[in-house]
XYZ file of C-alpha atoms in Angstrom:
617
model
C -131.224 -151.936 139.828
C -131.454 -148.945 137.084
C -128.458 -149.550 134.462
C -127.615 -145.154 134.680
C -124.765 -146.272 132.022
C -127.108 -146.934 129.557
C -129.679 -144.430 129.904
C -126.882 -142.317 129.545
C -125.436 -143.583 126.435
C -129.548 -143.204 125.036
C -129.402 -139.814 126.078
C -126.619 -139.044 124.432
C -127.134 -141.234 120.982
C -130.764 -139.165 121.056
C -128.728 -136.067 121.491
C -126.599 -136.686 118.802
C -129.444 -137.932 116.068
C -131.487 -134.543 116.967
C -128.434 -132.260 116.500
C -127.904 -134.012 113.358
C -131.642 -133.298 112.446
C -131.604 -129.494 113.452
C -127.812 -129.078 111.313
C -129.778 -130.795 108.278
C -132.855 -128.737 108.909
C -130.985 -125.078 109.007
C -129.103 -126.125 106.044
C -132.017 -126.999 104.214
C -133.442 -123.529 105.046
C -130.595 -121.847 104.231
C -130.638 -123.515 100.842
C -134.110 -122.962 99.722
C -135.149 -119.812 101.686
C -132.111 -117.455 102.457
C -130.118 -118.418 99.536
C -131.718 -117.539 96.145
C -128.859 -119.425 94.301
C -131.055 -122.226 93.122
C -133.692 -119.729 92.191
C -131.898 -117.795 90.050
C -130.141 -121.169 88.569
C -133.762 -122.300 87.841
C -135.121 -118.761 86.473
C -132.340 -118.395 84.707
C -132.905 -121.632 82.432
C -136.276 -120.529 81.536
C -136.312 -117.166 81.478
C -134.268 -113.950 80.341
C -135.029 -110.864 82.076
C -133.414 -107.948 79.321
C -133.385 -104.660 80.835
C -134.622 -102.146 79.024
C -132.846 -98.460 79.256
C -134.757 -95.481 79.673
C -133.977 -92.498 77.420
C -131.954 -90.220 79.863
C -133.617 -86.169 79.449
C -132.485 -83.976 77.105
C -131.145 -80.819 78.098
C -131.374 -77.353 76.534
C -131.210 -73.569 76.914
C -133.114 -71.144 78.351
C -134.460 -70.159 74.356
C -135.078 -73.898 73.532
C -132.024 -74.365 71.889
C -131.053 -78.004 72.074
C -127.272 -78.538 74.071
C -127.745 -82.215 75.126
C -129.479 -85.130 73.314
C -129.225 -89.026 72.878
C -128.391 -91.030 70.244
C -128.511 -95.164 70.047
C -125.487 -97.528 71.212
C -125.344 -101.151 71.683
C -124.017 -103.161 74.782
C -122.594 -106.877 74.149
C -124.003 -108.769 77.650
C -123.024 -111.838 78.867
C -124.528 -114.708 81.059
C -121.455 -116.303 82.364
C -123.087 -119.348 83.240
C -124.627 -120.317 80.155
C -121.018 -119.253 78.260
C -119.030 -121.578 80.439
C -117.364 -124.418 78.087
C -120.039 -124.014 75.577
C -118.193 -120.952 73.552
C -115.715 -121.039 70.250
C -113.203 -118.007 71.955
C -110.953 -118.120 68.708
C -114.226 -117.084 66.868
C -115.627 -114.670 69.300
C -112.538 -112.727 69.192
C -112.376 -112.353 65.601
C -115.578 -111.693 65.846
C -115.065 -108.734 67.781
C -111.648 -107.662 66.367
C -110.300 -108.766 70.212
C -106.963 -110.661 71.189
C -107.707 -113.927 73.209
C -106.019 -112.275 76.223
C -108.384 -109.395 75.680
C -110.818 -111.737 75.991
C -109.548 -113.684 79.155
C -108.825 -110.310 81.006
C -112.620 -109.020 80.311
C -114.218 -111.970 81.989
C -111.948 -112.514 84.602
C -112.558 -108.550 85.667
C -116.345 -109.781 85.255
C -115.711 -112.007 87.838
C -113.738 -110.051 89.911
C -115.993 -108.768 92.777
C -113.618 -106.101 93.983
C -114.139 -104.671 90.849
C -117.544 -105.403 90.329
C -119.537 -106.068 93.500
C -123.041 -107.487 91.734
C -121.638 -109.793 90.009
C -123.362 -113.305 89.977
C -123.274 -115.763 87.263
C -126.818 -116.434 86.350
C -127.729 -112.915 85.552
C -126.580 -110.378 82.217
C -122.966 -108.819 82.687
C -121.336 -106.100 81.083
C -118.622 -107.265 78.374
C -118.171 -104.281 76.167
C -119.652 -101.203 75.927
C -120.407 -98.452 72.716
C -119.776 -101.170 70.070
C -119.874 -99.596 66.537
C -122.924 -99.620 64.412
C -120.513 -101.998 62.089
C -119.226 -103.826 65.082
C -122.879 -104.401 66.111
C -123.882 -105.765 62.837
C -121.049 -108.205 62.332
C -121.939 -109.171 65.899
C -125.800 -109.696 65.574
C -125.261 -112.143 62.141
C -123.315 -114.445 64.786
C -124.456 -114.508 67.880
C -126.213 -117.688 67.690
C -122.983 -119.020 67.753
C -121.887 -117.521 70.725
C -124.486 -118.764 73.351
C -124.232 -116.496 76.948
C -123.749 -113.387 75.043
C -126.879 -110.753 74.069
C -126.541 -107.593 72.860
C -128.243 -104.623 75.049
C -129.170 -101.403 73.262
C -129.312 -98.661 74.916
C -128.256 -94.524 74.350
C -125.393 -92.489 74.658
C -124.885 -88.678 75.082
C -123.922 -86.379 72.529
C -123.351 -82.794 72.885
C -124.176 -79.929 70.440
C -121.573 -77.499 71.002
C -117.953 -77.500 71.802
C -119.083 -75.282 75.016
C -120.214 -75.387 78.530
C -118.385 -78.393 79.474
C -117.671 -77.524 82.912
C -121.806 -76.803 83.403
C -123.210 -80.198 81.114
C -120.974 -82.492 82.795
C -120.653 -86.063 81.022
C -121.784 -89.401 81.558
C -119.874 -92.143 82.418
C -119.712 -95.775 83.472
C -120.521 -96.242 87.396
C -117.924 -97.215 89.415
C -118.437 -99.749 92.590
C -119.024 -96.907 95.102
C -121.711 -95.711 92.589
C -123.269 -99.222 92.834
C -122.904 -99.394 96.686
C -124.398 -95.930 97.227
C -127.485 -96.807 95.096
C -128.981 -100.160 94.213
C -130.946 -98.552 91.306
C -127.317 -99.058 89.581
C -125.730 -102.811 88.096
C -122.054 -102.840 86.325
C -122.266 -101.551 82.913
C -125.076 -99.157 83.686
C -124.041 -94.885 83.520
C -124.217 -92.371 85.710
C -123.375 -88.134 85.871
C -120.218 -87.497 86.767
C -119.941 -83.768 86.854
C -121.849 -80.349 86.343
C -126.072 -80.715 85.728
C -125.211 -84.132 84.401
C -124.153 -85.284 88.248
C -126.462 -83.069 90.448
C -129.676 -83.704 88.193
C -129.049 -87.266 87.940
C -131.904 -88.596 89.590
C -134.264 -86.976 86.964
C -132.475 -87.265 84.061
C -131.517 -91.106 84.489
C -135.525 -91.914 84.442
C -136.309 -95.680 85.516
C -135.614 -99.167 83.746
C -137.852 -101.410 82.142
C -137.922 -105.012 81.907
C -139.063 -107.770 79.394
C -139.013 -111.308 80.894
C -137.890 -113.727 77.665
C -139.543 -117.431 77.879
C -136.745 -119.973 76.955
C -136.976 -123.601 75.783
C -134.505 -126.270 77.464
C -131.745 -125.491 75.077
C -131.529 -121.951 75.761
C -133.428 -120.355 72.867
C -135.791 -117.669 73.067
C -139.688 -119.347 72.736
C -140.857 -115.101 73.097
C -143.003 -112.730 75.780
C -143.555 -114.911 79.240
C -147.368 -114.240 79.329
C -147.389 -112.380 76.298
C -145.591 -109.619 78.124
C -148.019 -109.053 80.806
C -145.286 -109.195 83.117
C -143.420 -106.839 81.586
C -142.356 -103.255 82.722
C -142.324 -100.359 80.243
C -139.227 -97.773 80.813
C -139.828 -94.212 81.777
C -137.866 -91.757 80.356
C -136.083 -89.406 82.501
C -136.779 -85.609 83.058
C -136.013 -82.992 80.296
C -133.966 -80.153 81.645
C -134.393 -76.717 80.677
C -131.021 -74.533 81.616
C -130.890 -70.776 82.465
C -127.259 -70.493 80.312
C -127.732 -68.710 76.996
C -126.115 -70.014 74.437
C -124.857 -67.638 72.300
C -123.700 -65.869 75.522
C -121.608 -68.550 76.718
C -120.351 -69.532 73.233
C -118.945 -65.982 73.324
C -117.605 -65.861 77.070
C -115.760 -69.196 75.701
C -114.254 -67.041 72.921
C -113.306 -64.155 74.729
C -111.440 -65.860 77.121
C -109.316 -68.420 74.551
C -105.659 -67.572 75.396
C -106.112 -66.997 79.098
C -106.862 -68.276 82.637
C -110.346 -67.355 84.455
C -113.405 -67.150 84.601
C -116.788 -64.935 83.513
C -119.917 -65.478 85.242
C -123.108 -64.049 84.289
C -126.548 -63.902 86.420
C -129.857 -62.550 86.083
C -130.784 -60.464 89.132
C -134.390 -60.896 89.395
C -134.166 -64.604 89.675
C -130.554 -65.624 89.945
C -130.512 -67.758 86.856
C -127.183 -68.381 85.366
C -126.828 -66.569 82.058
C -123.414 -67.724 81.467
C -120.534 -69.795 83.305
C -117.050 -69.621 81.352
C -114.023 -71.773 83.117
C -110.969 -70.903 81.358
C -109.073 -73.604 79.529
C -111.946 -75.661 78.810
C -112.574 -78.693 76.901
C -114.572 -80.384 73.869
C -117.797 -82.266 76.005
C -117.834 -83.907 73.082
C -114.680 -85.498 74.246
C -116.050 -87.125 76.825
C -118.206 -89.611 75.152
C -118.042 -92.972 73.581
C -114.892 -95.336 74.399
C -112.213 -92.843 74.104
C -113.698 -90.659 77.258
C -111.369 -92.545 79.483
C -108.153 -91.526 77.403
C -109.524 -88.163 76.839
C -110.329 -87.823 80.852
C -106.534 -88.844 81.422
C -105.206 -86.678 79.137
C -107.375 -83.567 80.553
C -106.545 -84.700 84.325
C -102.371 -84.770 83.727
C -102.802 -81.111 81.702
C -101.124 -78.686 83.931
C -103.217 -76.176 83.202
C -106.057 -77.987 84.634
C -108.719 -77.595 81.828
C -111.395 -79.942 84.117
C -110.884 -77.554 87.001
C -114.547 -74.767 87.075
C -112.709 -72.134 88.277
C -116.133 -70.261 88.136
C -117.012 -72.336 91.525
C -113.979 -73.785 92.397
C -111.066 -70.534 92.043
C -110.570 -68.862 94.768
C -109.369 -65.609 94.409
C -108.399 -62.542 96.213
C -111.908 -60.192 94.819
C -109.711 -57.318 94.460
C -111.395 -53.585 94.603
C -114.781 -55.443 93.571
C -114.687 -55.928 97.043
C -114.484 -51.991 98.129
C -118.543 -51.555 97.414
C -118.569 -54.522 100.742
C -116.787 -52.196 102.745
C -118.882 -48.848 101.479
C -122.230 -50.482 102.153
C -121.103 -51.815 105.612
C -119.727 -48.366 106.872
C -122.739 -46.617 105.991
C -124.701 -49.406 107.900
C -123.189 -49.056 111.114
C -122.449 -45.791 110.914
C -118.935 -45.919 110.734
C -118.860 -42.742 108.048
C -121.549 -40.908 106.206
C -121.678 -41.243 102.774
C -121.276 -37.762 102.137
C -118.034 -37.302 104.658
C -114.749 -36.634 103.132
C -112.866 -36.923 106.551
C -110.612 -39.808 105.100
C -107.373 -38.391 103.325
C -105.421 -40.215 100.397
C -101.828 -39.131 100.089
C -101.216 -41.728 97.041
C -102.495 -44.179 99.722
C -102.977 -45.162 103.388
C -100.274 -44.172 104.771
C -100.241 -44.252 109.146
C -97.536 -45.303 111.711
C -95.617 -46.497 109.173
C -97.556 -48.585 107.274
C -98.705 -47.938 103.787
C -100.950 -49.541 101.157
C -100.785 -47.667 97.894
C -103.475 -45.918 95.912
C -103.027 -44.194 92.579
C -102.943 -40.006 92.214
C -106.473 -38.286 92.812
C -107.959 -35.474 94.008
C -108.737 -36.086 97.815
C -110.241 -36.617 100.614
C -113.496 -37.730 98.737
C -116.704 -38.907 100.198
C -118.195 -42.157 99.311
C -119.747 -42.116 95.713
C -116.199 -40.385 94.023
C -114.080 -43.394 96.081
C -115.796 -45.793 94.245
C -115.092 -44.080 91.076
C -111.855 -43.619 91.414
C -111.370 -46.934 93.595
C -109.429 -45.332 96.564
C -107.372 -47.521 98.836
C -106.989 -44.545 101.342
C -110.806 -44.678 101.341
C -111.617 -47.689 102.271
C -108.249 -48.843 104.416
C -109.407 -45.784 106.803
C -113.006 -46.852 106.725
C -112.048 -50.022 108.037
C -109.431 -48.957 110.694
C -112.070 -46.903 112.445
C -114.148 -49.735 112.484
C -111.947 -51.921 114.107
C -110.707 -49.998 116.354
C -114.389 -48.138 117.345
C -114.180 -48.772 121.088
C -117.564 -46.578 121.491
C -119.769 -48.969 119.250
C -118.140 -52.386 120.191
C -116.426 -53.634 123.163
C -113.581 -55.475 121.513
C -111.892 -55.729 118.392
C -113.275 -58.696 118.818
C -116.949 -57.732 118.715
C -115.904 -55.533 116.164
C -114.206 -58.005 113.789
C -117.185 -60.436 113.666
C -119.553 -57.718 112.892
C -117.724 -57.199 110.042
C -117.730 -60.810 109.125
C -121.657 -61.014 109.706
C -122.099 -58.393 106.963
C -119.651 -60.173 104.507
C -121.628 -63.359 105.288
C -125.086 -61.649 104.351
C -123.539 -60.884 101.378
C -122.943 -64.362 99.845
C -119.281 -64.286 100.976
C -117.541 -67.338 102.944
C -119.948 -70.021 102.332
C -120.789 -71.956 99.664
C -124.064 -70.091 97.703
C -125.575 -73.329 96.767
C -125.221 -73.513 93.542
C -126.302 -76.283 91.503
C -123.601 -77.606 90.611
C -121.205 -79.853 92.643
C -117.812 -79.231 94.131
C -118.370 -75.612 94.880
C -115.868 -73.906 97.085
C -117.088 -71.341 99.870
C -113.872 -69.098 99.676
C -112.444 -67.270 102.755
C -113.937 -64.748 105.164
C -111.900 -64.417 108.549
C -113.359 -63.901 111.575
C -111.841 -62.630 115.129
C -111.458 -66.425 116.446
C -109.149 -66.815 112.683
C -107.290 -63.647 113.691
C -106.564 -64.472 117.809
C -104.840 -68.095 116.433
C -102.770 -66.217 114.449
C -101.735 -63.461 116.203
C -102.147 -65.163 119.508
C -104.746 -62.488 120.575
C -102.695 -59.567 119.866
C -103.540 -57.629 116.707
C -105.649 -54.639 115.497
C -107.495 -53.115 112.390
C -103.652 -52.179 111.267
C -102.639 -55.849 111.381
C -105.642 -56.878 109.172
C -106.072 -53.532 106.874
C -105.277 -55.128 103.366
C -108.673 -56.588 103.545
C -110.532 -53.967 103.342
C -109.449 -53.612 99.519
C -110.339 -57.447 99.057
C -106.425 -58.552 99.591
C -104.958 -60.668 102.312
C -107.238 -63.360 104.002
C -110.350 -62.999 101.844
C -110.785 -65.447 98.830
C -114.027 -65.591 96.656
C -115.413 -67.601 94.236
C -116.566 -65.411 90.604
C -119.313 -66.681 91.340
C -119.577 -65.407 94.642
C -118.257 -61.837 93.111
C -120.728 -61.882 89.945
C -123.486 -62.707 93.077
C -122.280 -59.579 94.308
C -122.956 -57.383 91.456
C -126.665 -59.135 90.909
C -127.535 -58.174 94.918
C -126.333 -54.501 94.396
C -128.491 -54.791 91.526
C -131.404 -55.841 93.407
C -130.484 -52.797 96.045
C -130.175 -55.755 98.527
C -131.352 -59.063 98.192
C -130.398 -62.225 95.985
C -131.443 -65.308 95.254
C -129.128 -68.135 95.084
C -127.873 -68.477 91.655
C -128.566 -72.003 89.744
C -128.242 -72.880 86.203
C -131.133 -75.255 85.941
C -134.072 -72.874 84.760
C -136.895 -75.445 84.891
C -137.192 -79.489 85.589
C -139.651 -81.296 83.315
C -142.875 -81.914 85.314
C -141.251 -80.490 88.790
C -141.113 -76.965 90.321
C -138.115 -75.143 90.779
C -136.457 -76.324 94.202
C -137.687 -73.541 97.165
C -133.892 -72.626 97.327
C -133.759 -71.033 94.520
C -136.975 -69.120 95.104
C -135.927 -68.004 98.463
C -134.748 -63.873 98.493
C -131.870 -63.594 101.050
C -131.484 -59.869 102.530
C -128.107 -58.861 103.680
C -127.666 -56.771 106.489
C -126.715 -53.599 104.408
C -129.788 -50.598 104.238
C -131.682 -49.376 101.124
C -130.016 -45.911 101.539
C -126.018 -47.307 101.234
C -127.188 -49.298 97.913
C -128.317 -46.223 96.720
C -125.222 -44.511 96.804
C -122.969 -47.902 96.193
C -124.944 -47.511 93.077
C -124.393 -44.561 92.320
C -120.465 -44.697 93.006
C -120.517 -47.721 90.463
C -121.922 -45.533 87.878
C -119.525 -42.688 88.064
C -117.046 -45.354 87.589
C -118.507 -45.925 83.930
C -119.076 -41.839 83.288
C -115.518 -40.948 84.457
C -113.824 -43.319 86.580
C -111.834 -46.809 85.880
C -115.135 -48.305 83.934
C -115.147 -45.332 81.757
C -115.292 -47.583 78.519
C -118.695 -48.652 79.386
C -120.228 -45.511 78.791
C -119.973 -45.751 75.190
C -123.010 -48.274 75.270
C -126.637 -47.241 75.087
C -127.388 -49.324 78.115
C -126.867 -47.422 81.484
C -124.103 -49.686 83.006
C -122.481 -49.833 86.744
C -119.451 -51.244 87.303
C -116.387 -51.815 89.594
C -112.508 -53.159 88.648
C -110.106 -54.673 90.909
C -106.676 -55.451 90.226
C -105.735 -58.314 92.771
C -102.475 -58.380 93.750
C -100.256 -61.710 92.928
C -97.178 -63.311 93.169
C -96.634 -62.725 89.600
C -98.452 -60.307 87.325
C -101.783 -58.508 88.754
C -105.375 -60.383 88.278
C -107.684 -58.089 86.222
C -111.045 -57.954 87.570
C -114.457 -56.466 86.973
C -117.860 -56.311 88.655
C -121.130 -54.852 87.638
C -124.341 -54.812 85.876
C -127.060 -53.337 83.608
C -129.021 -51.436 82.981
C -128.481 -49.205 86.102
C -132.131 -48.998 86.793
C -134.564 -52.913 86.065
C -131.062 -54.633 85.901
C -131.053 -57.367 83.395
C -127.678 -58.844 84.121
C -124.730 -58.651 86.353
C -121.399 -59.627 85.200
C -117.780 -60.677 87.093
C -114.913 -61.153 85.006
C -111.530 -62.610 86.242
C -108.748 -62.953 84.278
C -105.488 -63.917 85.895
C -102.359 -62.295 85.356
C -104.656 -59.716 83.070
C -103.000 -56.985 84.808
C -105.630 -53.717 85.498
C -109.266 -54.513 85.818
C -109.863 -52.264 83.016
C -107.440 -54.200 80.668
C -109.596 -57.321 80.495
C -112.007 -57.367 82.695
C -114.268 -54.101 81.596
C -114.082 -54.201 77.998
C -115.158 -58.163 78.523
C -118.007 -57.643 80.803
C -119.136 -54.792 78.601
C -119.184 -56.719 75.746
C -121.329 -59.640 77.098
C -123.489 -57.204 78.372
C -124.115 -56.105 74.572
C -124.395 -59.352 74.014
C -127.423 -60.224 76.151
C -129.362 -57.004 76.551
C -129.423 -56.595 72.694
C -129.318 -60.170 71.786
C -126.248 -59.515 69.429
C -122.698 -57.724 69.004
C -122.467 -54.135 66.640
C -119.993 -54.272 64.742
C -117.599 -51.937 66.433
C -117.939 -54.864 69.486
C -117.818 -58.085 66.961
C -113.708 -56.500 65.904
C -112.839 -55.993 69.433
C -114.294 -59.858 70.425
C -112.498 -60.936 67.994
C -109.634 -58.966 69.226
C -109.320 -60.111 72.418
C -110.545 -64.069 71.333
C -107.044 -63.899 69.931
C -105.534 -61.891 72.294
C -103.432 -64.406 74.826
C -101.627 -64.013 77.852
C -97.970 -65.820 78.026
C -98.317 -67.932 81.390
C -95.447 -69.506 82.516
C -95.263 -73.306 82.991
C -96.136 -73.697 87.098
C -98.713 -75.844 87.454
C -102.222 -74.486 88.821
């Protein structure tokens, strides 16, 4: 008779044994095949792989002059498990002119992998950073008494000038998300953080090389593994040639010490950035070495908010730079003829009780002298027929969105696509904006302040100096960048591209020819003392406090060169500030310097400040 007990209890020993097999089998494989532990343990007691840091590209401005170069630091590394219980600390820290609790808080943060997510104990970690040349010297006669710890030479930034901060950018340690994003990236190594510094990073970083160090059983380095045929060279990164002018943004910096804003600067014909002034600004050369994160505190809790680029990132009512927007789209559809005077001014718009205020001036006036004289009445009644033009479109609806579509064309409510990051896109309402508001029920009265660039509608200078370079260009633009050329690389298709608004040839013409009767006898009029033949438009943008000064334009009237916006806040009229600055770095770039007349009155208005009061912005 079969014994079923124990075949069972065979079954079930044999069971056992093979499960114990597979479990020793998996961890086995685990060990020497998913796991690289062991590998790097044994690699890492004969060899030392030292990175080697690629130069990062030097940047500089559209003449050659040199903004951004490199210059050497040193690193202190270390290998945490060849330091372990092997290291004098009281020594070290002398060494280093560090407390012992200095010391103890550095490694455990090394170890911390919140902190500092590649962290592993068999390969070079970042201890300190930008020693001195002094500190680095002290530091190299001793370090073969300090076994774990290498020094790692590599380059930091310096910059030039004390200008374009808010276009250069800095350079900075990466932070974990950096090294999660991109595994090109290990603690310790630097990255862009802001302007061409952040949104060229790719080229200027260039790529790593590597020398793989032979070691004997004690540690010391025996030289080259294969005479260095393993070894990989680094590349240098990209130089960077920039469309800002120097001596044009050094004096946009000046001319707007004392005051909030902005001054932006492009060249028509290609959209390169002449100029980018964000008013405060700051020393770049703050923002290097191992004070950059004091200096970067200090900057962030300033209440004037000196790391804000109020070129991109201020949005602002545009003010009557906004009126040639209106002219050009109520030519377009028809909505008046350029040569109608039909619209009356009676110090304003002034109809079933509403009324929007205009200074004294002969009236009504057709559309060339309302840009001169910057009419409210104008433009108010321009867009009330508009609206409310039952004939052309169905709805005010229909009507409202048209409107928007032209705005749109013209570079208005989305971002232009700058090169730079964090650019805002500003405000341009549409009928959908208007219906949740007013729960359906409104009408070209409800909305009419827009029309002079007030109420809803918010632009970027930017955005308003791209305005003055696409009347330039009698319709078309290109989407302004500040990075003229990328070493070995062509110039990305976006900035090659034209974009055509929906505006004709025939309303530029006269748009054009409104914004030079401003300069020959309207509220530009102080541009006509120049040999250049200038156009311009000023707004004044209403505020809670005192008026924004604004200006628009460009020269020369005819082969444009350069087209200017200019926003000061709390300047008061847009002649105040904003035409006497524009026309002065106008001077500056068309005849490559200042006369003399125009060096006193830069100088003048360099120290010329506005009182602000103490509300944060």
């Amino acid at each position: 008779m079969k014994d079923f007990e124990l075949d069972n209890r065979r079954y079930v020993i044999g069971g056992v044994a093979i499960t114990i097999v597979v479990v020793y089998i998996i961890r086995l494989f685990a060990l020497q095949v998913m796991s690289d532990d062991y590998k790097k343990n044994a690699d890492s007691n004969a060899f030392l792989k030292k990175i080697e840091y690629p130069s990062r590209g030097i940047i500089t401005d559209r003449n050659g002059e040199l903004l951004v170069y490199n210059q050497p630091a040193y690193d202190i590394m270390v290998i945490m498990n060849e330091a372990k219980d092997r290291l004098d600390t009281l020594e070290f820290c002398r060494t280093m002119n560090i407390t012992k609790e200095d010391f103890v808080q550095r490694m455990e943060t090394i170890k911390d992998r919140s902190k500092n997510p590649g962290y592993s104990r068999f390969t070079q970690q970042l201890f300190m950073s930008q020693i001195s040349d002094k500190d680095f010297s002290v530091f190299q006669e001793k370090m073969f008494r300090f076994p774990g710890f290498y020094v790692q030479r590599r380059s930091i930034r310096q910059y030039q000038f004390p200008y374009a901060a808010h276009v250069l950018g800095d350079v900075a340690e990466v932070s974990p998300a950096d090294i999660e994003e991109d595994d090109y990236y290990q603690p310790g190594d630097y990255i862009g953080k802001l302007g061409v510094e952040r949104s060229y990073e790719k080229q200027l970083r260039g790529e790593k090389g590597m020398q793989i160090l032979l070691r004997d059983a004690h540690g010391r380095i025996q030289g080259r593994y294969q005479n260095g045929a393993l070894d990989r060279k680094p590349v240098a990164g990209k130089n960077l040639t920039l469309a800002i002018d120097a001596k044009l943004q050094a004096l946009g910096e000046r001319l707007m010490e004392g005051k909030i804003g902005s001054i932006v600067a492009i060249e028509p014909s290609t959209g390169e950035v002449l100029c980018m002034v964000s008013s405060p600004s700051y020393d770049p050369r703050m923002m290097v070495g191992r004070a950059r994160s004091k200096n970067h505190h200090q900057l962030s809790q300033n209440v004037w908010k000196p790391l804000l680029n109020r070129s991109i990132m201020g949005m602002y009512p545009p003010g009557s730079t906004f009126k040639t927007t209106q002219g050009l789209t109520f030519v377009t559809e028809g909505i008046t003829h350029p040569t109608q005077t039909a619209y009356p001014c009676q110090r304003g718009f002034n109809y079933r009780g509403l009324h929007v205020g205009c200074h004294g001036h002969a009236a009504p006036l057709p559309l060339v002298p309302a840009l001169s004289t910057s009419c409210n009445g104008y433009f108010c009644w321009g867009l009330y027929y508009m609206i409310g033009n039952r004939t052309k479109y169905k709805t005010v609806q229909e009507a409202m969105n048209r409107w928007r579509d032209y705005m749109v064309s013209m570079g208005f409510g989305y971002r232009l696509g700058v090169d730079l990051p964090g650019e805002k896109r500003g405000l341009i309402p549409n009928a959908e904006f208007y219906d949740k508001a007013y729960k359906g029920s409104w009408n070209g009265l409800t909305i009419i302040s827009i029309a002079i660039g007030q109420g809803e509608v918010t632009a970027t200078p930017l955005q308003i100096a791209n305005l003055g370079a696409t009347i330039a260009n009698r319709g078309y633009f290109y989407a302004p960048h500040v990075v003229r050329k990328v070493q070995g690389e062509p110039l990305d298709t976006a900035f090659t591209r034209r974009h055509y608004t929906k505006a004709s040839r025939s309303a530029y013409d006269y748009v054009v020819q409104g914004m030079r009767a401003s300069v020959l006898g309207g509220t530009c009029h102080e541009l006509s003392k120049y040999s250049f033949m200038a156009c311009g438009k000023t707004g004044t943008a209403q505020n809670r406090g005192h008026d924004h000064s604004v200006f628009m334009g460009f020269a020369p009237m005819d082969k444009p060169r350069i087209a200017v916006a200019v926003y000061v806040e709390n300047g008061g009229w847009g002649a105040t500030y904003g035409v006497p600055i524009g026309g002065l770095i106008m001077e500056q770039y068309i005849n490559g310097k200042l006369s003399e007349a125009s060096e006193h009155k830069a100088t003048e208005f360099q120290h010329r400040h506005i009182a602000y009061g103490s509300t944060s912005r």
